Amino acid sequence: MTPAEVRIGASLGERLLAFARGPLFRGDAQVLHAPNPYRRALAPDALAASDFTRPLTAGAPSAHRALAAHRLLGTFYEAETVLLPEQGLAPLHGDFDLFYGADLRALRENSVSELERFAFDCLADAVDVSGAGTTDVLESYFRHVVAEAATGPSPALAAVEAARDRRTAADLYVVQLALDGLTEASAMSRNLGGAYGPEQSALFKIFIDEFGYGVHDAKHTTIFAKLLRSRAMATHVHAYWNFYLAGPLATNNYYYYLSRDHAKFFRYAGAVTYAEAVFAPGFVEMVKVFRGIFGDTVDLHYCDEHAHIDEHHGRITRDQVLLALADRHGPRVVPELLRGVAEARLVGGWFEEDTAAQIRWSDDLARYRDLASNARTGRGAEPDRIVLSPDAPFTTRTRDTDVVLEMAAGEADLVATPTGPPERLARGDVLLVPAGRLHGLRAVTPEATCLVHPVSPSLEAPDSRPATATADRPAEQDG
Amino acid sequence: MARVIVIDLSRHNTVYVGHDRYFVLHAGGPPLLVRDHCPHRGGPLSLARPTPDGRRLSCPWHGTKVGVSAVRRGCLPMVRSGDEAVVLLPDGTEPVSVLRKEVLANLPAETGPAC
Ligand code: FES
């Protein structure tokens, strides 16, 4: 179905597939995307309209359809921003016209609210706020969750630190930051308009810091690109699109989701205040870990800048946005502010856990070869058969259950990290891919066939997320 | 500043703050941490049963029907994420403890005529 053929009455899944199967979104044979912000691979293999009939759950943020939904949603949101290629538009004008054109726009506008509900309605079940809200309650809760975030290293950075191949792990982490780092503060820009007093001015101060006070060399996206360059990595927007994990995509999309709808303004204020408050200690930690790995060869100006400026941003957002909004607008808005803080904490956990799990798996593939040999694959069940060729589009995906990949013919590279060496699979080789782990396959012989066997029952769940991060923590009291 | 405690809702449903007792009430919508205190003479509302219409709790002491909406209005501020709940208690120095108790108020309404 072309976009023009999708008419009123089509289901959300049909509209999304019509969008994702457009010529801009098929991917190409290269693992990295070219310097063209309009092209990105959207639909992982075997995505079906029915994948969008059951909303996502907060407990499976890296599921196959979660990855697909957040790739789509991120693309929808970015189409509402201005993306121009650094090298100039001349050779890409056709893609520009398509990306921003009426056909895709109509599909986006007809789908975005429903896709947001599909992706984020789970937050209503995952978080709730009760009781009378006061500024004092808000401040106490906020200080509590920020102190908690500051008490240990992030799971993702801990996984980088513990990896055998720390360089590859560190690059994988940087790529997750690139999702936001190369388009920084775009979501925030949507909440700058209007008239809402001193809190508006406070938010604007943060925004202008992110944009380097109008000096391009000081813009945070510019200094993020320096970090990438110092690692000999590509700096154009979404070169590493295939390696953005579902958790980080969802985290990034969450801020767009809140800021697109001004009814969610107070949630946004809570969320952005939480993010700003935990960024500073996060970047201090990142500097430590990255210096330990790369010494002086990596440019961490971006992290130093954030470690410094986010301390101010943390204070400004807390005192001049979050608490000021509560004081000015009264107890009715406090539950929304609290909800924003709590949700940002939850989706921040998706970023961390997904990134950590991907690092741990991709860093230990030899063990997953062994695990695959011992895995009990479903007897009698027909495996999926994937036929690969070297010029076929390369895309990455996740699966909802553990699977064993088995090369039945030819050879292929399993790609699980943006910069590490791929894992060559020859005929007869097997490898266990746990649920939720991002991977792509690339043929290195003229033809290659890979069989995908579901593992049943799950041999182990090395990457499954605990139901809650603190489920086992005894009740505790804070002074 | 409010005092912060974290409870695991899969393990705990009752909070003592000094001599004041609170329990987690499930009455449609999100769980609420409400005072375990009947407005009549302080009976244990956690041992009340819902009326058949689910709108009131029937106090086990003298049978007063206490409106769920009134109980809800007095609940303590709480932010729940999954099974973890962060409770914001008023400033104070009373000791706090958490435990699990039987909460009849979360059982289905008793059948039979409402008294
Ligand atoms: S104490 Fe509840 S009815 Fe008397």
mmCIF file of N, CA and C in Angstrom, chain A residues 124-133 136-141 143-145 148 338-339 342 345-346 467-479, chain B residues 1-8 10-12 29-33 72-73 75-84 86 88-89 91-92 94-98:
data_model
loop_
_atom_site.group_PDB
_atom_site.id
_atom_site.type_symbol
_atom_site.label_atom_id
_atom_site.label_comp_id
_atom_site.label_asym_id
_atom_site.label_seq_id
_atom_site.Cartn_x
_atom_site.Cartn_y
_atom_site.Cartn_z
ATOM 1 N N ALA A 124 0.522 5.051 32.515
ATOM 2 C CA ALA A 124 -0.591 5.304 33.433
ATOM 3 C C ALA A 124 -0.755 4.142 34.408
ATOM 4 N N ASP A 125 -0.440 2.921 33.947
ATOM 5 C CA ASP A 125 -0.507 1.777 34.856
ATOM 6 C C ASP A 125 0.746 1.677 35.712
ATOM 7 N N ALA A 126 1.846 2.111 35.134
ATOM 8 C CA ALA A 126 3.129 1.896 35.815
ATOM 9 C C ALA A 126 3.366 2.896 36.942
ATOM 10 N N VAL A 127 2.752 4.056 36.845
ATOM 11 C CA VAL A 127 3.005 5.114 37.829
ATOM 12 C C VAL A 127 1.674 5.715 38.239
ATOM 13 N N ASP A 128 1.466 5.919 39.528
ATOM 14 C CA ASP A 128 0.362 6.790 39.904
ATOM 15 C C ASP A 128 0.721 7.611 41.126
ATOM 16 N N VAL A 129 -0.030 8.678 41.258
ATOM 17 C CA VAL A 129 0.253 9.660 42.294
ATOM 18 C C VAL A 129 -1.027 9.848 43.079
ATOM 19 N N SER A 130 -0.940 9.760 44.399
ATOM 20 C CA SER A 130 -2.152 9.943 45.193
ATOM 21 C C SER A 130 -1.847 10.860 46.378
ATOM 22 N N GLY A 131 -2.906 11.309 47.009
ATOM 23 C CA GLY A 131 -2.737 12.152 48.190
ATOM 24 C C GLY A 131 -2.611 13.611 47.825
ATOM 25 N N ALA A 132 -2.729 14.425 48.873
ATOM 26 C CA ALA A 132 -2.700 15.867 48.643
ATOM 27 C C ALA A 132 -1.286 16.311 48.314
ATOM 28 N N GLY A 133 -1.133 16.991 47.211
ATOM 29 C CA GLY A 133 0.188 17.458 46.821
ATOM 30 C C GLY A 133 0.419 18.881 47.320
ATOM 31 N N ASP A 136 5.890 21.294 49.444
ATOM 32 C CA ASP A 136 6.787 20.592 50.350
ATOM 33 C C ASP A 136 6.887 19.099 49.995
ATOM 34 N N VAL A 137 5.738 18.500 49.718
ATOM 35 C CA VAL A 137 5.723 17.090 49.307
ATOM 36 C C VAL A 137 6.521 16.916 48.019
ATOM 37 N N LEU A 138 6.291 17.809 47.075
ATOM 38 C CA LEU A 138 6.981 17.754 45.788
ATOM 39 C C LEU A 138 8.495 17.842 45.982
ATOM 40 N N GLU A 139 8.914 18.795 46.793
ATOM 41 C CA GLU A 139 10.354 18.986 46.985
ATOM 42 C C GLU A 139 10.961 17.773 47.692
ATOM 43 N N SER A 140 10.248 17.240 48.666
ATOM 44 C CA SER A 140 10.785 16.081 49.396
ATOM 45 C C SER A 140 10.928 14.882 48.467
ATOM 46 N N TYR A 141 9.892 14.648 47.675
ATOM 47 C CA TYR A 141 9.953 13.516 46.741
ATOM 48 C C TYR A 141 11.082 13.714 45.745
ATOM 49 N N ARG A 143 13.823 15.520 45.960
ATOM 50 C CA ARG A 143 15.164 15.367 46.554
ATOM 51 C C ARG A 143 15.458 13.889 46.826
ATOM 52 N N HIS A 144 14.432 13.166 47.212
ATOM 53 C CA HIS A 144 14.624 11.739 47.494
ATOM 54 C C HIS A 144 15.065 10.992 46.223
ATOM 55 N N VAL A 145 14.346 11.192 45.111
ATOM 56 C CA VAL A 145 14.680 10.391 43.921
ATOM 57 C C VAL A 145 16.004 10.844 43.295
ATOM 58 N N GLU A 148 18.740 9.319 45.382
ATOM 59 C CA GLU A 148 18.820 7.892 45.059
ATOM 60 C C GLU A 148 19.598 7.680 43.754
ATOM 61 N N LEU A 338 4.648 15.802 40.089
ATOM 62 C CA LEU A 338 5.182 14.571 40.700
ATOM 63 C C LEU A 338 5.209 13.439 39.676
ATOM 64 N N ARG A 339 4.128 13.334 38.902
ATOM 65 C CA ARG A 339 4.049 12.264 37.906
ATOM 66 C C ARG A 339 5.176 12.385 36.887
ATOM 67 N N ALA A 342 8.328 11.095 38.407
ATOM 68 C CA ALA A 342 8.309 9.630 38.557
ATOM 69 C C ALA A 342 8.434 8.941 37.202
ATOM 70 N N ARG A 345 11.944 9.137 35.822
ATOM 71 C CA ARG A 345 12.804 8.179 36.534
ATOM 72 C C ARG A 345 12.599 6.785 35.954
ATOM 73 N N LEU A 346 11.357 6.441 35.666
ATOM 74 C CA LEU A 346 11.063 5.116 35.109
ATOM 75 C C LEU A 346 11.647 4.958 33.706
ATOM 76 N N ALA A 467 11.083 -6.697 37.902
ATOM 77 C CA ALA A 467 9.800 -5.998 37.817
ATOM 78 C C ALA A 467 9.943 -4.556 38.262
ATOM 79 N N THR A 468 10.652 -4.341 39.323
ATOM 80 C CA THR A 468 10.988 -2.963 39.681
ATOM 81 C C THR A 468 12.400 -2.986 40.223
ATOM 82 N N ALA A 469 13.046 -1.865 40.074
ATOM 83 C CA ALA A 469 14.453 -1.820 40.459
ATOM 84 C C ALA A 469 14.618 -2.010 41.958
ATOM 85 N N THR A 470 13.596 -1.737 42.708
ATOM 86 C CA THR A 470 13.764 -1.737 44.157
ATOM 87 C C THR A 470 12.849 -2.735 44.835
ATOM 88 N N ALA A 471 12.388 -3.715 44.066
ATOM 89 C CA ALA A 471 11.387 -4.619 44.611
ATOM 90 C C ALA A 471 11.875 -5.340 45.858
ATOM 91 N N ASP A 472 13.182 -5.577 45.930
ATOM 92 C CA ASP A 472 13.666 -6.353 47.057
ATOM 93 C C ASP A 472 14.223 -5.498 48.182
ATOM 94 N N ARG A 473 14.146 -4.233 47.969
ATOM 95 C CA ARG A 473 14.745 -3.376 48.982
ATOM 96 C C ARG A 473 13.821 -3.323 50.207
ATOM 97 N N PRO A 474 14.395 -3.503 51.395
ATOM 98 C CA PRO A 474 13.516 -3.395 52.558
ATOM 99 C C PRO A 474 13.008 -1.960 52.702
ATOM 100 N N ALA A 475 11.898 -1.838 53.358
ATOM 101 C CA ALA A 475 11.355 -0.501 53.571
ATOM 102 C C ALA A 475 12.404 0.341 54.278
ATOM 103 N N GLU A 476 12.482 1.547 53.935
ATOM 104 C CA GLU A 476 13.521 2.368 54.534
ATOM 105 C C GLU A 476 12.953 3.721 54.893
ATOM 106 N N GLN A 477 13.695 4.379 55.719
ATOM 107 C CA GLN A 477 13.219 5.678 56.164
ATOM 108 C C GLN A 477 14.307 6.698 55.919
ATOM 109 N N ASP A 478 13.883 7.856 55.536
ATOM 110 C CA ASP A 478 14.784 8.954 55.239
ATOM 111 C C ASP A 478 14.516 10.026 56.267
ATOM 112 N N GLY A 479 15.484 10.356 57.060
ATOM 113 C CA GLY A 479 15.379 11.376 58.076
ATOM 114 C C GLY A 479 14.192 12.209 58.064
ATOM 115 N N MET B 1 10.446 19.967 55.639
ATOM 116 C CA MET B 1 10.417 18.961 54.575
ATOM 117 C C MET B 1 9.634 17.732 55.017
ATOM 118 N N ALA B 2 8.946 17.148 54.056
ATOM 119 C CA ALA B 2 8.234 15.905 54.349
ATOM 120 C C ALA B 2 9.247 14.783 54.576
ATOM 121 N N ARG B 3 8.804 13.764 55.312
ATOM 122 C CA ARG B 3 9.658 12.589 55.473
ATOM 123 C C ARG B 3 9.327 11.592 54.371
ATOM 124 N N VAL B 4 10.356 10.924 53.875
ATOM 125 C CA VAL B 4 10.160 10.006 52.757
ATOM 126 C C VAL B 4 10.373 8.575 53.222
ATOM 127 N N ILE B 5 9.417 7.698 52.953
ATOM 128 C CA ILE B 5 9.677 6.268 53.138
ATOM 129 C C ILE B 5 9.341 5.548 51.836
ATOM 130 N N VAL B 6 10.035 4.444 51.621
ATOM 131 C CA VAL B 6 9.786 3.647 50.421
ATOM 132 C C VAL B 6 9.194 2.324 50.863
ATOM 133 N N ILE B 7 8.058 1.955 50.298
ATOM 134 C CA ILE B 7 7.497 0.644 50.639
ATOM 135 C C ILE B 7 7.328 -0.194 49.374
ATOM 136 N N ASP B 8 7.429 -1.490 49.594
ATOM 137 C CA ASP B 8 7.239 -2.440 48.500
ATOM 138 C C ASP B 8 5.808 -2.963 48.624
ATOM 139 N N SER B 10 4.241 -5.138 47.145
ATOM 140 C CA SER B 10 4.022 -6.579 47.061
ATOM 141 C C SER B 10 4.255 -7.232 48.424
ATOM 142 N N ARG B 11 4.867 -6.499 49.345
ATOM 143 C CA ARG B 11 5.177 -7.091 50.651
ATOM 144 C C ARG B 11 4.499 -6.380 51.819
ATOM 145 N N HIS B 12 4.200 -5.123 51.617
ATOM 146 C CA HIS B 12 3.672 -4.362 52.753
ATOM 147 C C HIS B 12 2.382 -3.655 52.386
ATOM 148 N N GLY B 29 -9.178 2.486 40.817
ATOM 149 C CA GLY B 29 -8.134 3.500 40.641
ATOM 150 C C GLY B 29 -6.856 3.058 41.330
ATOM 151 N N PRO B 30 -5.941 3.976 41.504
ATOM 152 C CA PRO B 30 -4.637 3.611 42.072
ATOM 153 C C PRO B 30 -4.756 3.248 43.546
ATOM 154 N N PRO B 31 -3.826 2.439 44.053
ATOM 155 C CA PRO B 31 -3.820 2.163 45.490
ATOM 156 C C PRO B 31 -3.566 3.451 46.279
ATOM 157 N N LEU B 32 -4.218 3.539 47.435
ATOM 158 C CA LEU B 32 -4.094 4.759 48.245
ATOM 159 C C LEU B 32 -3.632 4.381 49.642
ATOM 160 N N LEU B 33 -2.835 5.224 50.249
ATOM 161 C CA LEU B 33 -2.430 4.987 51.629
ATOM 162 C C LEU B 33 -3.342 5.839 52.519
ATOM 163 N N ARG B 72 -10.603 8.653 50.789
ATOM 164 C CA ARG B 72 -9.640 8.958 49.731
ATOM 165 C C ARG B 72 -9.096 10.383 49.886
ATOM 166 N N ARG B 73 -9.969 11.283 50.253
ATOM 167 C CA ARG B 73 -9.532 12.687 50.378
ATOM 168 C C ARG B 73 -8.432 12.843 51.417
ATOM 169 N N CYS B 75 -6.035 10.704 52.104
ATOM 170 C CA CYS B 75 -4.908 9.779 51.956
ATOM 171 C C CYS B 75 -3.574 10.523 51.964
ATOM 172 N N LEU B 76 -2.535 9.784 52.315
ATOM 173 C CA LEU B 76 -1.196 10.385 52.349
ATOM 174 C C LEU B 76 -0.645 10.505 50.932
ATOM 175 N N PRO B 77 0.148 11.528 50.652
ATOM 176 C CA PRO B 77 0.776 11.620 49.323
ATOM 177 C C PRO B 77 1.677 10.422 49.061
ATOM 178 N N MET B 78 1.537 9.861 47.882
ATOM 179 C CA MET B 78 2.310 8.664 47.539
ATOM 180 C C MET B 78 2.522 8.636 46.028
ATOM 181 N N VAL B 79 3.715 8.276 45.604
ATOM 182 C CA VAL B 79 4.011 8.104 44.181
ATOM 183 C C VAL B 79 4.388 6.643 43.986
ATOM 184 N N ARG B 80 3.594 5.944 43.189
ATOM 185 C CA ARG B 80 3.856 4.521 42.958
ATOM 186 C C ARG B 80 4.448 4.300 41.583
ATOM 187 N N SER B 81 5.445 3.463 41.512
ATOM 188 C CA SER B 81 5.988 3.039 40.224
ATOM 189 C C SER B 81 6.191 1.540 40.330
ATOM 190 N N GLY B 82 5.406 0.773 39.596
ATOM 191 C CA GLY B 82 5.432 -0.676 39.783
ATOM 192 C C GLY B 82 5.006 -0.995 41.204
ATOM 193 N N ASP B 83 5.740 -1.882 41.877
ATOM 194 C CA ASP B 83 5.410 -2.234 43.255
ATOM 195 C C ASP B 83 6.035 -1.278 44.264
ATOM 196 N N GLU B 84 6.853 -0.403 43.793
ATOM 197 C CA GLU B 84 7.532 0.500 44.715
ATOM 198 C C GLU B 84 6.697 1.756 44.925
ATOM 199 N N VAL B 86 6.706 5.479 46.955
ATOM 200 C CA VAL B 86 7.402 6.465 47.783
ATOM 201 C C VAL B 86 6.317 7.253 48.509
ATOM 202 N N LEU B 88 5.166 10.183 51.236
ATOM 203 C CA LEU B 88 5.639 11.444 51.790
ATOM 204 C C LEU B 88 4.864 11.711 53.073
ATOM 205 N N LEU B 89 5.553 11.568 54.211
ATOM 206 C CA LEU B 89 4.897 11.742 55.504
ATOM 207 C C LEU B 89 5.110 13.159 55.996
ATOM 208 N N ASP B 91 6.250 16.159 58.317
ATOM 209 C CA ASP B 91 7.449 16.344 59.121
ATOM 210 C C ASP B 91 7.177 15.836 60.544
ATOM 211 N N GLY B 92 8.135 15.244 61.180
ATOM 212 C CA GLY B 92 7.924 14.756 62.547
ATOM 213 C C GLY B 92 9.021 13.807 62.941
ATOM 214 N N GLU B 94 8.259 10.857 64.968
ATOM 215 C CA GLU B 94 7.750 9.556 65.413
ATOM 216 C C GLU B 94 8.401 8.443 64.606
ATOM 217 N N PRO B 95 8.634 7.301 65.266
ATOM 218 C CA PRO B 95 9.200 6.179 64.505
ATOM 219 C C PRO B 95 8.195 5.666 63.470
ATOM 220 N N VAL B 96 8.737 5.167 62.373
ATOM 221 C CA VAL B 96 7.898 4.655 61.292
ATOM 222 C C VAL B 96 8.202 3.180 61.099
ATOM 223 N N SER B 97 7.175 2.379 60.929
ATOM 224 C CA SER B 97 7.432 0.982 60.575
ATOM 225 C C SER B 97 6.395 0.524 59.552
ATOM 226 N N VAL B 98 6.748 -0.504 58.816
ATOM 227 C CA VAL B 98 5.844 -1.003 57.781
ATOM 228 C C VAL B 98 5.674 -2.498 57.969
#
